[in-house]
Amino acid sequence: RAVGRVCYNFGMDPVPTREMLEKTTRERAARAAAIASAGGLDQAISAGTVPQVADLSVSEALVLGLLRLGVRDYLCVLGHGSTDLGEVLRAYEQAGVTSTYGVRHETAAAHAATALRWVTGRRAAVVTSIGPGALHALAGSLAAATDGLGVWHIYGDETTEDEGPNMQQVPKAEQGLFHRLCATIGGAYSLHTPAALGPALRRGADVVEHPYRAGPFFMLLPLNVQPAVMAGFNLAELPAGGPPPLGAASDEDGAYRRAASSLMAAGRVVVKVGGGARACRAELDALLDLADAVAVTSPIVSGLLPYHHPRNMTVGGSKGSISGNYAMGNADLLLAVGTRAVCQSDCSRTGYPRVGQVINVNASVEAAMHYQHTLPLVGDAKATLSRLVGELRSLASTREDLVGSLEPSGWLAQCQAAKREWDRFKAERIDKARLHDPVWGKAVLTQPATIKAITDLARSRGAVCFFDAGDVQANGFQVVEDDRLGQTITETGASYMGFAVSALLATAIGPPVERFRGVAITGDGSFTMNPQILIDGVHHGVTGTIVVLDNRRMGAISSLQVSQYGDGNDHATSDHVRVDYLAWARAVEGVESFAGGDTIQELQHALDQAMAYDGLSVVHVPVYWGDDPLGGLGAWGPWNVGSWVDRTQALRHEIAL
């Protein structure tokens, strides 16, 4: 029954005959083959092997639209809410146009797609059914949302004709509930009307390809809309490309000259480097020297400034470093570049107690206006810093004491002394690699020493390290000494348990030239959140190593409980169940497993074997948890949680920044 340009194969229409289905299958296979032969959709249309106007289902049009937007990889947990889309993906994968990766948990699919975009830039779509599966994927999308990474999410949704409750929809007599849920996390569109596919994809591309704050986009496909045939659909309606970047911030009222003058007049400048500064290495180098400033980096940009850069004070915040927190605590001017000022990174707005002025460079108005006493420079960070560096150079021409000086200033010397103190502090804990642990009943490795050994070896092998949440994550970004961006991936936005192990699936996606070796450093708690990577990893050909640091507890929270309430007791964050992780790994054919041992030498030997394996391997390492200060790297600033709330909030209002 034709309604305008849309022909619906549901409702009162007769069930499609076998002949009709076979015809649809043949036409779809021919289109897919033509696209594969031509090297893309646009090339096939130009060559005339795919007509620009065609009769095709919503599911196929969606796959073609995503193809035009650069999506070839689909991470799927298919169900009754996505069978039609699954059939289209089967045909296009058979032709070599797309690739489908069936996995065993929707959250893992979301994490793997996020990691793929993070490490390689490759776009992927997460496909789930309706109901619980979509909720699992939605939860996993929090990592992409908080870390600013563009991922497509395609979920089945309840039918549009309201014939009665659909199995697994939200059990409430109200429309659009899944849309409402998804729209709280990112952009969302429920494709109630098939002909709106083009505008829906444009909205998605504007989110997924946003140049500064990308995120997940949720395309909700009602079960009865997916197979609907759009008669005479014009493929020119499918969008291409994403939004362009901004230019430099405006120079209203001489903003650049005022900012440069403030930087030159300040005695102690700290530059907080966030994820929005990823492309600004050269500009940061110049600015740090010209303004006699030091940098404090977010974990998300570890390596943007090499660890041993003379002006890099490394991480700051409640789980920062001695040097990072010294710089934050003693600076009189803050230059924030591409940072969101998350609670732990700026000690719940108390991390800069002596700062009297802020210059904030950000593409987001909200982030740029976060602090009081701010001169906002709203625009592209790289372009804005370039102009600011030009202003600094013009002012610095008269600063003989700064430009070309061979001796560090007093401010730089003080910060470098704090950095040396931090290095000594770390070395003491790394050198004391073993402590007696009452749970294990013997001396075992500490997390700082273990993480140092793993990351050093991974760097030497060119492997990317992924850190899971908790103690592993915090000790990880305090320990690592990256010399370039991308050597370690620390998902601090959502701190999602199970992210690191799921991320290893990204090593098996894409052409061989884009693939990489990964190392997932995870705690026992995080590993058990997403252990299905053992099966998915073998099935899809993952090349990587999971290192399970096992302290039989949620160590970060146990430590926080003890620190906050001081009675030496933790509660409901540990268990007495001993798990043989090596036996678990051996139970999956194709996974190699190695005991990490109780010494650094034993660990290094196990890691050598594990990283040499051409597939997925697991190393199990018993690690220390307890009250010995040499067992961890500690906390270095206040945080607005637990028993610290009153003191932290009072300090924040006293500072009034």
PDB file of N, CA, C and O in Angstrom, residues 385-451:
ATOM      1  N   LEU A 385      45.361  29.458  20.961  1.00  0.00           N
ATOM      2  CA  LEU A 385      46.693  29.486  21.570  1.00  0.00           C
ATOM      3  C   LEU A 385      47.735  30.056  20.613  1.00  0.00           C
ATOM      4  O   LEU A 385      48.668  30.740  21.033  1.00  0.00           O
ATOM      5  N   SER A 386      47.576  29.778  19.327  1.00  0.00           N
ATOM      6  CA  SER A 386      48.515  30.323  18.349  1.00  0.00           C
ATOM      7  C   SER A 386      48.497  31.854  18.367  1.00  0.00           C
ATOM      8  O   SER A 386      49.554  32.496  18.355  1.00  0.00           O
ATOM      9  N   ARG A 387      47.302  32.429  18.414  1.00  0.00           N
ATOM     10  CA  ARG A 387      47.205  33.890  18.487  1.00  0.00           C
ATOM     11  C   ARG A 387      47.737  34.416  19.815  1.00  0.00           C
ATOM     12  O   ARG A 387      48.403  35.453  19.864  1.00  0.00           O
ATOM     13  N   LEU A 388      47.452  33.695  20.884  1.00  0.00           N
ATOM     14  CA  LEU A 388      47.939  34.127  22.188  1.00  0.00           C
ATOM     15  C   LEU A 388      49.461  34.074  22.251  1.00  0.00           C
ATOM     16  O   LEU A 388      50.102  34.964  22.820  1.00  0.00           O
ATOM     17  N   VAL A 389      50.052  33.050  21.661  1.00  0.00           N
ATOM     18  CA  VAL A 389      51.516  32.958  21.614  1.00  0.00           C
ATOM     19  C   VAL A 389      52.094  34.138  20.844  1.00  0.00           C
ATOM     20  O   VAL A 389      53.130  34.708  21.227  1.00  0.00           O
ATOM     21  N   GLY A 390      51.418  34.541  19.757  1.00  0.00           N
ATOM     22  CA  GLY A 390      51.878  35.710  19.010  1.00  0.00           C
ATOM     23  C   GLY A 390      51.887  36.961  19.868  1.00  0.00           C
ATOM     24  O   GLY A 390      52.841  37.766  19.812  1.00  0.00           O
ATOM     25  N   GLU A 391      50.849  37.160  20.667  1.00  0.00           N
ATOM     26  CA  GLU A 391      50.801  38.317  21.568  1.00  0.00           C
ATOM     27  C   GLU A 391      51.905  38.228  22.625  1.00  0.00           C
ATOM     28  O   GLU A 391      52.547  39.231  22.956  1.00  0.00           O
ATOM     29  N   LEU A 392      52.128  37.039  23.151  1.00  0.00           N
ATOM     30  CA  LEU A 392      53.183  36.875  24.152  1.00  0.00           C
ATOM     31  C   LEU A 392      54.556  37.188  23.563  1.00  0.00           C
ATOM     32  O   LEU A 392      55.398  37.813  24.231  1.00  0.00           O
ATOM     33  N   ARG A 393      54.779  36.770  22.328  1.00  0.00           N
ATOM     34  CA  ARG A 393      56.086  37.038  21.709  1.00  0.00           C
ATOM     35  C   ARG A 393      56.314  38.538  21.535  1.00  0.00           C
ATOM     36  O   ARG A 393      57.427  39.032  21.718  1.00  0.00           O
ATOM     37  N   SER A 394      55.246  39.248  21.182  1.00  0.00           N
ATOM     38  CA  SER A 394      55.408  40.692  21.006  1.00  0.00           C
ATOM     39  C   SER A 394      55.704  41.382  22.328  1.00  0.00           C
ATOM     40  O   SER A 394      56.479  42.338  22.380  1.00  0.00           O
ATOM     41  N   LEU A 395      55.113  40.873  23.409  1.00  0.00           N
ATOM     42  CA  LEU A 395      55.390  41.452  24.726  1.00  0.00           C
ATOM     43  C   LEU A 395      56.721  40.979  25.281  1.00  0.00           C
ATOM     44  O   LEU A 395      57.409  41.721  25.988  1.00  0.00           O
ATOM     45  N   ALA A 396      57.097  39.746  24.973  1.00  0.00           N
ATOM     46  CA  ALA A 396      58.300  39.155  25.557  1.00  0.00           C
ATOM     47  C   ALA A 396      59.581  39.699  24.961  1.00  0.00           C
ATOM     48  O   ALA A 396      60.667  39.441  25.485  1.00  0.00           O
ATOM     49  N   SER A 397      59.479  40.456  23.861  1.00  0.00           N
ATOM     50  CA  SER A 397      60.692  40.973  23.233  1.00  0.00           C
ATOM     51  C   SER A 397      61.475  41.882  24.157  1.00  0.00           C
ATOM     52  O   SER A 397      62.674  42.097  23.980  1.00  0.00           O
ATOM     53  N   THR A 398      60.799  42.422  25.174  1.00  0.00           N
ATOM     54  CA  THR A 398      61.497  43.282  26.141  1.00  0.00           C
ATOM     55  C   THR A 398      61.820  42.562  27.439  1.00  0.00           C
ATOM     56  O   THR A 398      62.347  43.171  28.368  1.00  0.00           O
ATOM     57  N   ARG A 399      61.523  41.258  27.499  1.00  0.00           N
ATOM     58  CA  ARG A 399      61.725  40.504  28.739  1.00  0.00           C
ATOM     59  C   ARG A 399      63.031  39.713  28.668  1.00  0.00           C
ATOM     60  O   ARG A 399      63.057  38.509  28.498  1.00  0.00           O
ATOM     61  N   GLU A 400      64.144  40.396  28.773  1.00  0.00           N
ATOM     62  CA  GLU A 400      65.434  39.714  28.681  1.00  0.00           C
ATOM     63  C   GLU A 400      65.626  38.703  29.801  1.00  0.00           C
ATOM     64  O   GLU A 400      66.354  37.720  29.653  1.00  0.00           O
ATOM     65  N   ASP A 401      64.977  38.950  30.926  1.00  0.00           N
ATOM     66  CA  ASP A 401      65.123  38.022  32.044  1.00  0.00           C
ATOM     67  C   ASP A 401      64.405  36.703  31.791  1.00  0.00           C
ATOM     68  O   ASP A 401      64.647  35.719  32.472  1.00  0.00           O
ATOM     69  N   LEU A 402      63.538  36.690  30.781  1.00  0.00           N
ATOM     70  CA  LEU A 402      62.783  35.471  30.499  1.00  0.00           C
ATOM     71  C   LEU A 402      63.214  34.838  29.187  1.00  0.00           C
ATOM     72  O   LEU A 402      63.600  33.686  29.129  1.00  0.00           O
ATOM     73  N   VAL A 403      63.170  35.614  28.125  1.00  0.00           N
ATOM     74  CA  VAL A 403      63.454  35.071  26.809  1.00  0.00           C
ATOM     75  C   VAL A 403      64.944  34.778  26.673  1.00  0.00           C
ATOM     76  O   VAL A 403      65.788  35.640  26.873  1.00  0.00           O
ATOM     77  N   GLY A 404      65.258  33.566  26.358  1.00  0.00           N
ATOM     78  CA  GLY A 404      66.647  33.165  26.166  1.00  0.00           C
ATOM     79  C   GLY A 404      67.417  32.941  27.448  1.00  0.00           C
ATOM     80  O   GLY A 404      68.611  32.682  27.419  1.00  0.00           O
ATOM     81  N   SER A 405      66.742  33.038  28.576  1.00  0.00           N
ATOM     82  CA  SER A 405      67.443  32.848  29.846  1.00  0.00           C
ATOM     83  C   SER A 405      67.888  31.400  29.990  1.00  0.00           C
ATOM     84  O   SER A 405      67.159  30.475  29.663  1.00  0.00           O
ATOM     85  N   LEU A 406      69.091  31.206  30.491  1.00  0.00           N
ATOM     86  CA  LEU A 406      69.620  29.862  30.673  1.00  0.00           C
ATOM     87  C   LEU A 406      69.247  29.280  32.024  1.00  0.00           C
ATOM     88  O   LEU A 406      69.298  28.078  32.220  1.00  0.00           O
ATOM     89  N   GLU A 407      68.907  30.121  32.958  1.00  0.00           N
ATOM     90  CA  GLU A 407      68.590  29.666  34.304  1.00  0.00           C
ATOM     91  C   GLU A 407      67.085  29.645  34.517  1.00  0.00           C
ATOM     92  O   GLU A 407      66.381  30.568  34.098  1.00  0.00           O
ATOM     93  N   PRO A 408      66.561  28.622  35.162  1.00  0.00           N
ATOM     94  CA  PRO A 408      65.125  28.609  35.447  1.00  0.00           C
ATOM     95  C   PRO A 408      64.763  29.694  36.450  1.00  0.00           C
ATOM     96  O   PRO A 408      65.553  30.053  37.328  1.00  0.00           O
ATOM     97  N   SER A 409      63.558  30.219  36.310  1.00  0.00           N
ATOM     98  CA  SER A 409      63.073  31.209  37.268  1.00  0.00           C
ATOM     99  C   SER A 409      62.852  30.553  38.621  1.00  0.00           C
ATOM    100  O   SER A 409      62.882  29.327  38.764  1.00  0.00           O
ATOM    101  N   GLY A 410      62.586  31.376  39.617  1.00  0.00           N
ATOM    102  CA  GLY A 410      62.294  30.837  40.939  1.00  0.00           C
ATOM    103  C   GLY A 410      61.077  29.929  40.924  1.00  0.00           C
ATOM    104  O   GLY A 410      61.072  28.861  41.552  1.00  0.00           O
ATOM    105  N   TRP A 411      60.028  30.328  40.173  1.00  0.00           N
ATOM    106  CA  TRP A 411      58.810  29.528  40.095  1.00  0.00           C
ATOM    107  C   TRP A 411      59.085  28.172  39.450  1.00  0.00           C
ATOM    108  O   TRP A 411      58.692  27.129  39.974  1.00  0.00           O
ATOM    109  N   LEU A 412      59.781  28.181  38.329  1.00  0.00           N
ATOM    110  CA  LEU A 412      60.090  26.928  37.665  1.00  0.00           C
ATOM    111  C   LEU A 412      60.992  26.057  38.536  1.00  0.00           C
ATOM    112  O   LEU A 412      60.790  24.841  38.628  1.00  0.00           O
ATOM    113  N   ALA A 413      61.966  26.668  39.199  1.00  0.00           N
ATOM    114  CA  ALA A 413      62.872  25.894  40.051  1.00  0.00           C
ATOM    115  C   ALA A 413      62.120  25.230  41.200  1.00  0.00           C
ATOM    116  O   ALA A 413      62.381  24.068  41.546  1.00  0.00           O
ATOM    117  N   GLN A 414      61.162  25.950  41.786  1.00  0.00           N
ATOM    118  CA  GLN A 414      60.385  25.377  42.887  1.00  0.00           C
ATOM    119  C   GLN A 414      59.544  24.194  42.399  1.00  0.00           C
ATOM    120  O   GLN A 414      59.458  23.154  43.068  1.00  0.00           O
ATOM    121  N   CYS A 415      58.924  24.365  41.227  1.00  0.00           N
ATOM    122  CA  CYS A 415      58.100  23.280  40.689  1.00  0.00           C
ATOM    123  C   CYS A 415      58.963  22.083  40.293  1.00  0.00           C
ATOM    124  O   CYS A 415      58.577  20.924  40.517  1.00  0.00           O
ATOM    125  N   GLN A 416      60.118  22.337  39.738  1.00  0.00           N
ATOM    126  CA  GLN A 416      61.007  21.232  39.360  1.00  0.00           C
ATOM    127  C   GLN A 416      61.526  20.500  40.594  1.00  0.00           C
ATOM    128  O   GLN A 416      61.718  19.274  40.560  1.00  0.00           O
ATOM    129  N   ALA A 417      61.722  21.229  41.690  1.00  0.00           N
ATOM    130  CA  ALA A 417      62.111  20.570  42.944  1.00  0.00           C
ATOM    131  C   ALA A 417      60.987  19.653  43.427  1.00  0.00           C
ATOM    132  O   ALA A 417      61.234  18.535  43.907  1.00  0.00           O
ATOM    133  N   ALA A 418      59.736  20.110  43.282  1.00  0.00           N
ATOM    134  CA  ALA A 418      58.591  19.268  43.651  1.00  0.00           C
ATOM    135  C   ALA A 418      58.501  18.051  42.736  1.00  0.00           C
ATOM    136  O   ALA A 418      58.154  16.947  43.185  1.00  0.00           O
ATOM    137  N   LYS A 419      58.840  18.218  41.467  1.00  0.00           N
ATOM    138  CA  LYS A 419      58.834  17.085  40.531  1.00  0.00           C
ATOM    139  C   LYS A 419      59.898  16.063  40.927  1.00  0.00           C
ATOM    140  O   LYS A 419      59.659  14.845  40.879  1.00  0.00           O
ATOM    141  N   ARG A 420      61.076  16.535  41.332  1.00  0.00           N
ATOM    142  CA  ARG A 420      62.118  15.605  41.783  1.00  0.00           C
ATOM    143  C   ARG A 420      61.677  14.875  43.047  1.00  0.00           C
ATOM    144  O   ARG A 420      61.950  13.679  43.222  1.00  0.00           O
ATOM    145  N   GLU A 421      60.973  15.585  43.913  1.00  0.00           N
ATOM    146  CA  GLU A 421      60.452  14.945  45.126  1.00  0.00           C
ATOM    147  C   GLU A 421      59.441  13.857  44.750  1.00  0.00           C
ATOM    148  O   GLU A 421      59.430  12.767  45.337  1.00  0.00           O
ATOM    149  N   TRP A 422      58.601  14.139  43.757  1.00  0.00           N
ATOM    150  CA  TRP A 422      57.628  13.154  43.289  1.00  0.00           C
ATOM    151  C   TRP A 422      58.327  11.936  42.694  1.00  0.00           C
ATOM    152  O   TRP A 422      57.952  10.799  42.958  1.00  0.00           O
ATOM    153  N   ASP A 423      59.354  12.170  41.915  1.00  0.00           N
ATOM    154  CA  ASP A 423      60.103  11.051  41.324  1.00  0.00           C
ATOM    155  C   ASP A 423      60.749  10.189  42.408  1.00  0.00           C
ATOM    156  O   ASP A 423      60.775   8.961  42.301  1.00  0.00           O
ATOM    157  N   ARG A 424      61.283  10.845  43.451  1.00  0.00           N
ATOM    158  CA  ARG A 424      61.874  10.080  44.565  1.00  0.00           C
ATOM    159  C   ARG A 424      60.801   9.285  45.298  1.00  0.00           C
ATOM    160  O   ARG A 424      61.012   8.120  45.672  1.00  0.00           O
ATOM    161  N   PHE A 425      59.649   9.915  45.493  1.00  0.00           N
ATOM    162  CA  PHE A 425      58.527   9.264  46.165  1.00  0.00           C
ATOM    163  C   PHE A 425      58.085   8.028  45.387  1.00  0.00           C
ATOM    164  O   PHE A 425      57.881   6.946  45.961  1.00  0.00           O
ATOM    165  N   LYS A 426      57.931   8.171  44.077  1.00  0.00           N
ATOM    166  CA  LYS A 426      57.549   7.028  43.246  1.00  0.00           C
ATOM    167  C   LYS A 426      58.612   5.939  43.278  1.00  0.00           C
ATOM    168  O   LYS A 426      58.297   4.746  43.395  1.00  0.00           O
ATOM    169  N   ALA A 427      59.878   6.348  43.143  1.00  0.00           N
ATOM    170  CA  ALA A 427      60.965   5.366  43.088  1.00  0.00           C
ATOM    171  C   ALA A 427      61.028   4.535  44.361  1.00  0.00           C
ATOM    172  O   ALA A 427      61.292   3.323  44.316  1.00  0.00           O
ATOM    173  N   GLU A 428      60.773   5.171  45.494  1.00  0.00           N
ATOM    174  CA  GLU A 428      60.801   4.448  46.756  1.00  0.00           C
ATOM    175  C   GLU A 428      59.769   3.320  46.759  1.00  0.00           C
ATOM    176  O   GLU A 428      60.044   2.208  47.236  1.00  0.00           O
ATOM    177  N   ARG A 429      58.610   3.598  46.216  1.00  0.00           N
ATOM    178  CA  ARG A 429      57.551   2.590  46.190  1.00  0.00           C
ATOM    179  C   ARG A 429      57.772   1.545  45.099  1.00  0.00           C
ATOM    180  O   ARG A 429      57.443   0.372  45.290  1.00  0.00           O
ATOM    181  N   ILE A 430      58.322   1.960  44.001  1.00  0.00           N
ATOM    182  CA  ILE A 430      58.601   1.000  42.927  1.00  0.00           C
ATOM    183  C   ILE A 430      59.757   0.086  43.316  1.00  0.00           C
ATOM    184  O   ILE A 430      59.746  -1.113  43.012  1.00  0.00           O
ATOM    185  N   ASP A 431      60.735   0.640  44.005  1.00  0.00           N
ATOM    186  CA  ASP A 431      61.870  -0.179  44.450  1.00  0.00           C
ATOM    187  C   ASP A 431      61.450  -1.186  45.524  1.00  0.00           C
ATOM    188  O   ASP A 431      61.977  -2.301  45.583  1.00  0.00           O
ATOM    189  N   LYS A 432      60.513  -0.769  46.390  1.00  0.00           N
ATOM    190  CA  LYS A 432      59.989  -1.687  47.402  1.00  0.00           C
ATOM    191  C   LYS A 432      58.828  -2.440  46.760  1.00  0.00           C
ATOM    192  O   LYS A 432      57.650  -2.196  47.022  1.00  0.00           O
ATOM    193  N   ALA A 433      59.161  -3.379  45.905  1.00  0.00           N
ATOM    194  CA  ALA A 433      58.167  -3.985  45.025  1.00  0.00           C
ATOM    195  C   ALA A 433      57.276  -4.999  45.716  1.00  0.00           C
ATOM    196  O   ALA A 433      56.216  -5.340  45.192  1.00  0.00           O
ATOM    197  N   ARG A 434      57.682  -5.513  46.889  1.00  0.00           N
ATOM    198  CA  ARG A 434      56.927  -6.594  47.523  1.00  0.00           C
ATOM    199  C   ARG A 434      56.616  -6.238  48.975  1.00  0.00           C
ATOM    200  O   ARG A 434      57.461  -5.696  49.695  1.00  0.00           O
ATOM    201  N   LEU A 435      55.396  -6.556  49.395  1.00  0.00           N
ATOM    202  CA  LEU A 435      54.979  -6.388  50.782  1.00  0.00           C
ATOM    203  C   LEU A 435      54.164  -7.622  51.193  1.00  0.00           C
ATOM    204  O   LEU A 435      53.498  -8.247  50.363  1.00  0.00           O
ATOM    205  N   HIS A 436      54.219  -7.904  52.483  1.00  0.00           N
ATOM    206  CA  HIS A 436      53.455  -9.059  52.971  1.00  0.00           C
ATOM    207  C   HIS A 436      51.980  -8.700  53.026  1.00  0.00           C
ATOM    208  O   HIS A 436      51.575  -7.675  53.578  1.00  0.00           O
ATOM    209  N   ASP A 437      51.167  -9.583  52.445  1.00  0.00           N
ATOM    210  CA  ASP A 437      49.728  -9.353  52.387  1.00  0.00           C
ATOM    211  C   ASP A 437      49.016 -10.436  53.192  1.00  0.00           C
ATOM    212  O   ASP A 437      49.199 -11.628  52.936  1.00  0.00           O
ATOM    213  N   PRO A 438      48.180 -10.043  54.162  1.00  0.00           N
ATOM    214  CA  PRO A 438      47.527 -11.047  55.011  1.00  0.00           C
ATOM    215  C   PRO A 438      46.525 -11.910  54.258  1.00  0.00           C
ATOM    216  O   PRO A 438      46.303 -13.070  54.630  1.00  0.00           O
ATOM    217  N   VAL A 439      45.914 -11.398  53.219  1.00  0.00           N
ATOM    218  CA  VAL A 439      44.953 -12.197  52.453  1.00  0.00           C
ATOM    219  C   VAL A 439      45.662 -13.299  51.686  1.00  0.00           C
ATOM    220  O   VAL A 439      45.232 -14.462  51.679  1.00  0.00           O
ATOM    221  N   TRP A 440      46.780 -12.945  51.056  1.00  0.00           N
ATOM    222  CA  TRP A 440      47.532 -13.941  50.296  1.00  0.00           C
ATOM    223  C   TRP A 440      48.434 -14.786  51.200  1.00  0.00           C
ATOM    224  O   TRP A 440      48.894 -15.854  50.793  1.00  0.00           O
ATOM    225  N   GLY A 441      48.702 -14.280  52.409  1.00  0.00           N
ATOM    226  CA  GLY A 441      49.532 -15.033  53.344  1.00  0.00           C
ATOM    227  C   GLY A 441      50.992 -15.104  52.940  1.00  0.00           C
ATOM    228  O   GLY A 441      51.710 -16.030  53.351  1.00  0.00           O
ATOM    229  N   LYS A 442      51.440 -14.136  52.167  1.00  0.00           N
ATOM    230  CA  LYS A 442      52.827 -14.118  51.708  1.00  0.00           C
ATOM    231  C   LYS A 442      53.142 -12.725  51.168  1.00  0.00           C
ATOM    232  O   LYS A 442      52.253 -11.866  51.045  1.00  0.00           O
ATOM    233  N   ALA A 443      54.400 -12.505  50.827  1.00  0.00           N
ATOM    234  CA  ALA A 443      54.799 -11.248  50.199  1.00  0.00           C
ATOM    235  C   ALA A 443      54.401 -11.283  48.724  1.00  0.00           C
ATOM    236  O   ALA A 443      54.700 -12.249  48.012  1.00  0.00           O
ATOM    237  N   VAL A 444      53.700 -10.250  48.283  1.00  0.00           N
ATOM    238  CA  VAL A 444      53.284 -10.156  46.887  1.00  0.00           C
ATOM    239  C   VAL A 444      53.679  -8.785  46.345  1.00  0.00           C
ATOM    240  O   VAL A 444      54.100  -7.890  47.084  1.00  0.00           O
ATOM    241  N   LEU A 445      53.516  -8.595  45.059  1.00  0.00           N
ATOM    242  CA  LEU A 445      53.899  -7.345  44.416  1.00  0.00           C
ATOM    243  C   LEU A 445      52.922  -6.221  44.771  1.00  0.00           C
ATOM    244  O   LEU A 445      51.729  -6.453  44.988  1.00  0.00           O
ATOM    245  N   THR A 446      53.448  -5.003  44.792  1.00  0.00           N
ATOM    246  CA  THR A 446      52.592  -3.831  44.971  1.00  0.00           C
ATOM    247  C   THR A 446      52.095  -3.370  43.605  1.00  0.00           C
ATOM    248  O   THR A 446      52.708  -3.655  42.566  1.00  0.00           O
ATOM    249  N   GLN A 447      51.000  -2.615  43.621  1.00  0.00           N
ATOM    250  CA  GLN A 447      50.461  -2.130  42.349  1.00  0.00           C
ATOM    251  C   GLN A 447      51.396  -1.144  41.647  1.00  0.00           C
ATOM    252  O   GLN A 447      51.581  -1.238  40.425  1.00  0.00           O
ATOM    253  N   PRO A 448      52.007  -0.167  42.344  1.00  0.00           N
ATOM    254  CA  PRO A 448      52.909   0.741  41.621  1.00  0.00           C
ATOM    255  C   PRO A 448      54.046   0.011  40.914  1.00  0.00           C
ATOM    256  O   PRO A 448      54.346   0.295  39.747  1.00  0.00           O
ATOM    257  N   ALA A 449      54.678  -0.943  41.587  1.00  0.00           N
ATOM    258  CA  ALA A 449      55.787  -1.675  40.968  1.00  0.00           C
ATOM    259  C   ALA A 449      55.297  -2.526  39.804  1.00  0.00           C
ATOM    260  O   ALA A 449      55.956  -2.619  38.757  1.00  0.00           O
ATOM    261  N   THR A 450      54.144  -3.145  39.973  1.00  0.00           N
ATOM    262  CA  THR A 450      53.586  -3.987  38.916  1.00  0.00           C
ATOM    263  C   THR A 450      53.233  -3.157  37.686  1.00  0.00           C
ATOM    264  O   THR A 450      53.563  -3.516  36.550  1.00  0.00           O
ATOM    265  N   ILE A 451      52.555  -2.050  37.896  1.00  0.00           N
ATOM    266  CA  ILE A 451      52.147  -1.199  36.777  1.00  0.00           C
ATOM    267  C   ILE A 451      53.354  -0.624  36.057  1.00  0.00           C
ATOM    268  O   ILE A 451      53.379  -0.524  34.823  1.00  0.00           O
TER     269      ILE A 451
END
